[in-house]
Amino acid sequence: MVKSFERLSRRDFLKFCGGAAAALGLSELFTAEMIAEALESAAKKPPLIWLEGQDCAGCTISLISVENPGPASLILDKISIRYHETIMAASGHMAEKVREETIKEGGYVLVVEGAIPSADDRFCMVGGRPFREIAIETAKNAAAIIGVGACSAFGGIPRGTPTKGVPLSKVLPGKAIINLPTCPVHMDHLMGTIVYFLVTHKAPRLDKLGRPLMYFGMSVHDNCRRRGHFDEEEFLTDWNDPKQRDWCLLEKGCKGPEAYADCSIRRWNNGINFCIDAGAPCQGCSEPGFYDEYSPLYAMGPVTDRILAKKAAGLIPRKENT
Ligand code: SF4
């Protein structure tokens, strides 16, 4: 999957580490040398277990779609993915044995994709066992636990179904969990968080919802290029009117002023685009309200009323005043 970086010269490797630091938003925190040392100093590749509960495998698709060579592929080359249901070659008892041995060794990074059903364990069984049990067992000796995607972080789409999916934090009370919501997870967020952990052996600074501030410390609205139109109350109502083409998508259901994530500056698909620039309103997939409380996703609703009320009260200042 990933091109090996083993044969790079030291100079080129450092160059890659410097590029990775910049791309992952870590250049103000770490030098290229610090990242290179963390990636090279482990006697063996840091192990990672990736579990999938109630998911659509969208976060997995993010993982296997990383550009190679690129900053994320550099990190992937330096870690050992021991267990991942979708991409591992092994299956059945052989695969479970690897997971059990990795748990015994300890010191691994645990990544969990998907929610956990609270209505009945039978909604999500793996190998004949409730996924809930597997998540608890696998978290036991993890050095870091990361919930990826909206479902694992906050319940996401499964929360609004009869399964009553709950976030990872609900089945691992008292455990420190780093939440990386958005639907799917952004690979820069995951790789940057892993690098941060490998360099410092700690979690990055988190907000009150367990999200790293370096990626979730700003709203989508803060840097949206339609922001001026929001300030002028020019809200797009007619997709076919060329005059309205770049207007604010609030009346089409945009949740950007309530959504905390760096999508509008980091963008997606290797920095090519993101929802709003592609003409789709932000659905707030970085927030606990996504998606049931944020419905309707593509029309005005209670969230729009709330945003308009905040705007009227001066709680969403004009761009030039921020
Ligand atoms: Fe952009 Fe949405 Fe804010 Fe409008 S409401 S400026 S489309 S983020």
mmCIF file of N, CA, C and O in Angstrom, residues 174-235:
data_model
loop_
_atom_site.group_PDB
_atom_site.id
_atom_site.type_symbol
_atom_site.label_atom_id
_atom_site.label_comp_id
_atom_site.label_asym_id
_atom_site.label_seq_id
_atom_site.Cartn_x
_atom_site.Cartn_y
_atom_site.Cartn_z
ATOM 1 N N GLY A 174 -13.800 6.631 31.897
ATOM 2 C CA GLY A 174 -12.561 6.798 32.660
ATOM 3 C C GLY A 174 -11.301 6.677 31.822
ATOM 4 O O GLY A 174 -10.218 7.003 32.278
ATOM 5 N N LYS A 175 -11.418 6.192 30.576
ATOM 6 C CA LYS A 175 -10.240 6.081 29.700
ATOM 7 C C LYS A 175 -10.044 7.397 28.948
ATOM 8 O O LYS A 175 -11.016 8.045 28.557
ATOM 9 N N ALA A 176 -8.790 7.770 28.748
ATOM 10 C CA ALA A 176 -8.506 8.988 27.966
ATOM 11 C C ALA A 176 -8.662 8.661 26.487
ATOM 12 O O ALA A 176 -7.983 7.765 25.980
ATOM 13 N N ILE A 177 -9.579 9.338 25.841
ATOM 14 C CA ILE A 177 -9.834 9.071 24.418
ATOM 15 C C ILE A 177 -9.647 10.362 23.635
ATOM 16 O O ILE A 177 -10.148 11.419 24.031
ATOM 17 N N ILE A 178 -8.908 10.268 22.543
ATOM 18 C CA ILE A 178 -8.761 11.419 21.645
ATOM 19 C C ILE A 178 -9.827 11.253 20.556
ATOM 20 O O ILE A 178 -9.860 10.222 19.874
ATOM 21 N N ASN A 179 -10.691 12.235 20.421
ATOM 22 C CA ASN A 179 -11.739 12.156 19.406
ATOM 23 C C ASN A 179 -11.325 12.897 18.137
ATOM 24 O O ASN A 179 -10.948 14.061 18.198
ATOM 25 N N LEU A 180 -11.443 12.196 17.021
ATOM 26 C CA LEU A 180 -11.185 12.829 15.724
ATOM 27 C C LEU A 180 -12.443 12.673 14.872
ATOM 28 O O LEU A 180 -12.520 11.781 14.015
ATOM 29 N N PRO A 181 -13.460 13.511 15.143
ATOM 30 C CA PRO A 181 -14.688 13.367 14.357
ATOM 31 C C PRO A 181 -14.480 13.876 12.926
ATOM 32 O O PRO A 181 -13.344 14.002 12.495
ATOM 33 N N THR A 182 -15.506 14.192 12.282
ATOM 34 C CA THR A 182 -15.737 14.452 10.853
ATOM 35 C C THR A 182 -16.067 13.110 10.211
ATOM 36 O O THR A 182 -15.745 12.046 10.745
ATOM 37 N N CYS A 183 -16.758 13.195 9.130
ATOM 38 C CA CYS A 183 -17.279 11.993 8.476
ATOM 39 C C CYS A 183 -16.860 11.994 7.016
ATOM 40 O O CYS A 183 -17.471 12.668 6.214
ATOM 41 N N PRO A 184 -15.762 11.279 6.674
ATOM 42 C CA PRO A 184 -14.944 10.417 7.517
ATOM 43 C C PRO A 184 -13.863 11.223 8.246
ATOM 44 O O PRO A 184 -13.811 12.447 8.117
ATOM 45 N N VAL A 185 -12.985 10.489 8.975
ATOM 46 C CA VAL A 185 -11.850 11.161 9.613
ATOM 47 C C VAL A 185 -10.936 11.725 8.521
ATOM 48 O O VAL A 185 -10.837 11.152 7.432
ATOM 49 N N HIS A 186 -10.318 12.879 8.820
ATOM 50 C CA HIS A 186 -9.328 13.437 7.886
ATOM 51 C C HIS A 186 -7.991 12.775 8.212
ATOM 52 O O HIS A 186 -7.572 12.770 9.365
ATOM 53 N N MET A 187 -7.321 12.211 7.209
ATOM 54 C CA MET A 187 -6.080 11.474 7.482
ATOM 55 C C MET A 187 -4.995 12.372 8.069
ATOM 56 O O MET A 187 -4.164 11.914 8.855
ATOM 57 N N ASP A 188 -4.976 13.658 7.733
ATOM 58 C CA ASP A 188 -3.987 14.568 8.356
ATOM 59 C C ASP A 188 -4.232 14.617 9.861
ATOM 60 O O ASP A 188 -3.292 14.659 10.650
ATOM 61 N N HIS A 189 -5.510 14.627 10.266
ATOM 62 C CA HIS A 189 -5.822 14.689 11.701
ATOM 63 C C HIS A 189 -5.312 13.432 12.400
ATOM 64 O O HIS A 189 -4.745 13.496 13.485
ATOM 65 N N LEU A 190 -5.524 12.278 11.757
ATOM 66 C CA LEU A 190 -5.101 11.028 12.402
ATOM 67 C C LEU A 190 -3.579 10.917 12.434
ATOM 68 O O LEU A 190 -2.987 10.637 13.479
ATOM 69 N N MET A 191 -2.937 11.168 11.296
ATOM 70 C CA MET A 191 -1.479 11.007 11.250
ATOM 71 C C MET A 191 -0.794 12.056 12.128
ATOM 72 O O MET A 191 0.192 11.773 12.798
ATOM 73 N N GLY A 192 -1.326 13.283 12.139
ATOM 74 C CA GLY A 192 -0.749 14.340 12.985
ATOM 75 C C GLY A 192 -0.877 13.989 14.452
ATOM 76 O O GLY A 192 0.048 14.211 15.246
ATOM 77 N N THR A 193 -2.001 13.400 14.836
ATOM 78 C CA THR A 193 -2.212 13.014 16.237
ATOM 79 C C THR A 193 -1.269 11.872 16.617
ATOM 80 O O THR A 193 -0.688 11.866 17.713
ATOM 81 N N ILE A 194 -1.092 10.917 15.697
ATOM 82 C CA ILE A 194 -0.170 9.804 15.979
ATOM 83 C C ILE A 194 1.269 10.336 16.112
ATOM 84 O O ILE A 194 1.997 9.966 17.033
ATOM 85 N N VAL A 195 1.663 11.233 15.207
ATOM 86 C CA VAL A 195 3.026 11.787 15.296
ATOM 87 C C VAL A 195 3.186 12.536 16.611
ATOM 88 O O VAL A 195 4.199 12.398 17.305
ATOM 89 N N TYR A 196 2.176 13.325 16.966
ATOM 90 C CA TYR A 196 2.248 14.078 18.229
ATOM 91 C C TYR A 196 2.486 13.115 19.391
ATOM 92 O O TYR A 196 3.334 13.341 20.250
ATOM 93 N N PHE A 197 1.749 12.012 19.371
ATOM 94 C CA PHE A 197 1.887 11.032 20.449
ATOM 95 C C PHE A 197 3.271 10.379 20.435
ATOM 96 O O PHE A 197 3.899 10.198 21.472
ATOM 97 N N LEU A 198 3.772 10.033 19.238
ATOM 98 C CA LEU A 198 5.076 9.366 19.166
ATOM 99 C C LEU A 198 6.205 10.290 19.637
ATOM 100 O O LEU A 198 7.168 9.855 20.244
ATOM 101 N N VAL A 199 6.052 11.605 19.352
ATOM 102 C CA VAL A 199 7.111 12.544 19.761
ATOM 103 C C VAL A 199 7.038 12.836 21.257
ATOM 104 O O VAL A 199 8.050 12.877 21.945
ATOM 105 N N THR A 200 5.838 13.036 21.790
ATOM 106 C CA THR A 200 5.715 13.528 23.182
ATOM 107 C C THR A 200 5.232 12.460 24.175
ATOM 108 O O THR A 200 5.278 12.693 25.376
ATOM 109 N N HIS A 201 4.712 11.351 23.667
ATOM 110 C CA HIS A 201 4.082 10.307 24.506
ATOM 111 C C HIS A 201 2.872 10.854 25.265
ATOM 112 O O HIS A 201 2.512 10.361 26.333
ATOM 113 N N LYS A 202 2.293 11.909 24.720
ATOM 114 C CA LYS A 202 1.078 12.496 25.337
ATOM 115 C C LYS A 202 0.071 12.812 24.235
ATOM 116 O O LYS A 202 0.423 12.858 23.057
ATOM 117 N N ALA A 203 -1.142 13.111 24.676
ATOM 118 C CA ALA A 203 -2.148 13.570 23.710
ATOM 119 C C ALA A 203 -1.917 15.056 23.452
ATOM 120 O O ALA A 203 -1.421 15.761 24.336
ATOM 121 N N PRO A 204 -2.271 15.546 22.263
ATOM 122 C CA PRO A 204 -2.212 16.993 22.053
ATOM 123 C C PRO A 204 -3.252 17.695 22.930
ATOM 124 O O PRO A 204 -4.101 17.033 23.541
ATOM 125 N N ARG A 205 -3.192 19.012 22.991
ATOM 126 C CA ARG A 205 -4.204 19.745 23.792
ATOM 127 C C ARG A 205 -5.578 19.519 23.181
ATOM 128 O O ARG A 205 -5.765 19.648 21.976
ATOM 129 N N LEU A 206 -6.531 19.170 24.056
ATOM 130 C CA LEU A 206 -7.869 18.826 23.557
ATOM 131 C C LEU A 206 -8.887 19.858 24.008
ATOM 132 O O LEU A 206 -8.710 20.511 25.043
ATOM 133 N N ASP A 207 -9.977 19.969 23.253
ATOM 134 C CA ASP A 207 -11.088 20.808 23.711
ATOM 135 C C ASP A 207 -11.984 19.988 24.642
ATOM 136 O O ASP A 207 -11.684 18.830 24.943
ATOM 137 N N LYS A 208 -13.092 20.559 25.091
ATOM 138 C CA LYS A 208 -13.899 19.837 26.082
ATOM 139 C C LYS A 208 -14.616 18.615 25.495
ATOM 140 O O LYS A 208 -15.141 17.794 26.240
ATOM 141 N N LEU A 209 -14.569 18.476 24.188
ATOM 142 C CA LEU A 209 -15.160 17.295 23.560
ATOM 143 C C LEU A 209 -14.096 16.260 23.179
ATOM 144 O O LEU A 209 -14.368 15.309 22.452
ATOM 145 N N GLY A 210 -12.873 16.475 23.666
ATOM 146 C CA GLY A 210 -11.799 15.510 23.416
ATOM 147 C C GLY A 210 -11.151 15.631 22.047
ATOM 148 O O GLY A 210 -10.451 14.718 21.606
ATOM 149 N N ARG A 211 -11.368 16.778 21.352
ATOM 150 C CA ARG A 211 -10.800 16.951 20.009
ATOM 151 C C ARG A 211 -9.512 17.779 20.084
ATOM 152 O O ARG A 211 -9.481 18.787 20.810
ATOM 153 N N PRO A 212 -8.470 17.414 19.336
ATOM 154 C CA PRO A 212 -7.244 18.221 19.359
ATOM 155 C C PRO A 212 -7.522 19.652 18.884
ATOM 156 O O PRO A 212 -8.075 19.866 17.798
ATOM 157 N N LEU A 213 -7.110 20.611 19.720
ATOM 158 C CA LEU A 213 -7.370 22.012 19.375
ATOM 159 C C LEU A 213 -6.649 22.417 18.097
ATOM 160 O O LEU A 213 -7.102 23.311 17.382
ATOM 161 N N MET A 214 -5.516 21.743 17.813
ATOM 162 C CA MET A 214 -4.763 22.151 16.615
ATOM 163 C C MET A 214 -5.567 21.896 15.327
ATOM 164 O O MET A 214 -5.285 22.495 14.300
ATOM 165 N N TYR A 215 -6.548 21.020 15.387
ATOM 166 C CA TYR A 215 -7.369 20.753 14.199
ATOM 167 C C TYR A 215 -8.830 21.206 14.344
ATOM 168 O O TYR A 215 -9.536 21.367 13.353
ATOM 169 N N PHE A 216 -9.278 21.344 15.597
ATOM 170 C CA PHE A 216 -10.703 21.639 15.818
ATOM 171 C C PHE A 216 -10.896 22.936 16.613
ATOM 172 O O PHE A 216 -11.946 23.146 17.201
ATOM 173 N N GLY A 217 -9.874 23.778 16.609
ATOM 174 C CA GLY A 217 -9.942 25.006 17.407
ATOM 175 C C GLY A 217 -10.546 26.185 16.664
ATOM 176 O O GLY A 217 -10.517 27.311 17.167
ATOM 177 N N MET A 218 -11.061 25.969 15.468
ATOM 178 C CA MET A 218 -11.656 27.066 14.679
ATOM 179 C C MET A 218 -12.916 26.549 14.001
ATOM 180 O O MET A 218 -13.039 25.341 13.798
ATOM 181 N N SER A 219 -13.824 27.466 13.685
ATOM 182 C CA SER A 219 -15.038 26.982 13.016
ATOM 183 C C SER A 219 -14.838 26.971 11.503
ATOM 184 O O SER A 219 -14.000 27.705 10.969
ATOM 185 N N VAL A 220 -15.625 26.147 10.847
ATOM 186 C CA VAL A 220 -15.605 26.097 9.375
ATOM 187 C C VAL A 220 -15.948 27.484 8.830
ATOM 188 O O VAL A 220 -15.374 27.962 7.847
ATOM 189 N N HIS A 221 -16.847 28.161 9.509
ATOM 190 C CA HIS A 221 -17.312 29.490 9.108
ATOM 191 C C HIS A 221 -16.188 30.538 9.172
ATOM 192 O O HIS A 221 -16.150 31.456 8.363
ATOM 193 N N ASP A 222 -15.256 30.370 10.151
ATOM 194 C CA ASP A 222 -14.196 31.373 10.351
ATOM 195 C C ASP A 222 -13.458 31.703 9.058
ATOM 196 O O ASP A 222 -13.120 32.849 8.812
ATOM 197 N N ASN A 223 -13.163 30.668 8.274
ATOM 198 C CA ASN A 223 -12.340 30.897 7.074
ATOM 199 C C ASN A 223 -13.065 30.541 5.778
ATOM 200 O O ASN A 223 -12.426 30.301 4.758
ATOM 201 N N CYS A 224 -14.383 30.509 5.819
ATOM 202 C CA CYS A 224 -15.151 30.173 4.614
ATOM 203 C C CYS A 224 -15.083 31.328 3.625
ATOM 204 O O CYS A 224 -15.204 32.491 3.992
ATOM 205 N N ARG A 225 -14.902 30.996 2.340
ATOM 206 C CA ARG A 225 -14.792 32.091 1.363
ATOM 207 C C ARG A 225 -16.151 32.734 1.063
ATOM 208 O O ARG A 225 -16.217 33.770 0.408
ATOM 209 N N ARG A 226 -17.235 32.138 1.546
ATOM 210 C CA ARG A 226 -18.562 32.755 1.369
ATOM 211 C C ARG A 226 -18.914 33.653 2.554
ATOM 212 O O ARG A 226 -20.021 34.186 2.636
ATOM 213 N N ARG A 227 -17.989 33.779 3.479
ATOM 214 C CA ARG A 227 -18.237 34.471 4.741
ATOM 215 C C ARG A 227 -18.727 35.925 4.555
ATOM 216 O O ARG A 227 -19.605 36.405 5.271
ATOM 217 N N GLY A 228 -18.138 36.632 3.589
ATOM 218 C CA GLY A 228 -18.548 38.020 3.346
ATOM 219 C C GLY A 228 -20.035 38.095 3.012
ATOM 220 O O GLY A 228 -20.731 39.035 3.415
ATOM 221 N N HIS A 229 -20.518 37.113 2.276
ATOM 222 C CA HIS A 229 -21.943 37.098 1.912
ATOM 223 C C HIS A 229 -22.810 36.803 3.128
ATOM 224 O O HIS A 229 -23.927 37.317 3.239
ATOM 225 N N PHE A 230 -22.310 35.978 4.033
ATOM 226 C CA PHE A 230 -23.049 35.740 5.295
ATOM 227 C C PHE A 230 -23.172 37.069 6.036
ATOM 228 O O PHE A 230 -24.260 37.435 6.503
ATOM 229 N N ASP A 231 -22.047 37.798 6.134
ATOM 230 C CA ASP A 231 -22.060 39.072 6.855
ATOM 231 C C ASP A 231 -23.063 40.043 6.232
ATOM 232 O O ASP A 231 -23.704 40.826 6.929
ATOM 233 N N GLU A 232 -23.201 39.994 4.891
ATOM 234 C CA GLU A 232 -24.122 40.900 4.183
ATOM 235 C C GLU A 232 -25.529 40.318 4.064
ATOM 236 O O GLU A 232 -26.385 40.883 3.386
ATOM 237 N N GLU A 233 -25.739 39.183 4.663
ATOM 238 C CA GLU A 233 -27.022 38.471 4.595
ATOM 239 C C GLU A 233 -27.434 38.153 3.165
ATOM 240 O O GLU A 233 -28.608 38.264 2.798
ATOM 241 N N GLU A 234 -26.445 37.785 2.385
ATOM 242 C CA GLU A 234 -26.729 37.342 1.013
ATOM 243 C C GLU A 234 -26.721 35.818 1.028
ATOM 244 O O GLU A 234 -25.669 35.173 0.925
ATOM 245 N N PHE A 235 -27.893 35.255 1.203
ATOM 246 C CA PHE A 235 -28.025 33.805 1.342
ATOM 247 C C PHE A 235 -28.543 33.197 0.032
ATOM 248 O O PHE A 235 -29.578 33.654 -0.492
#
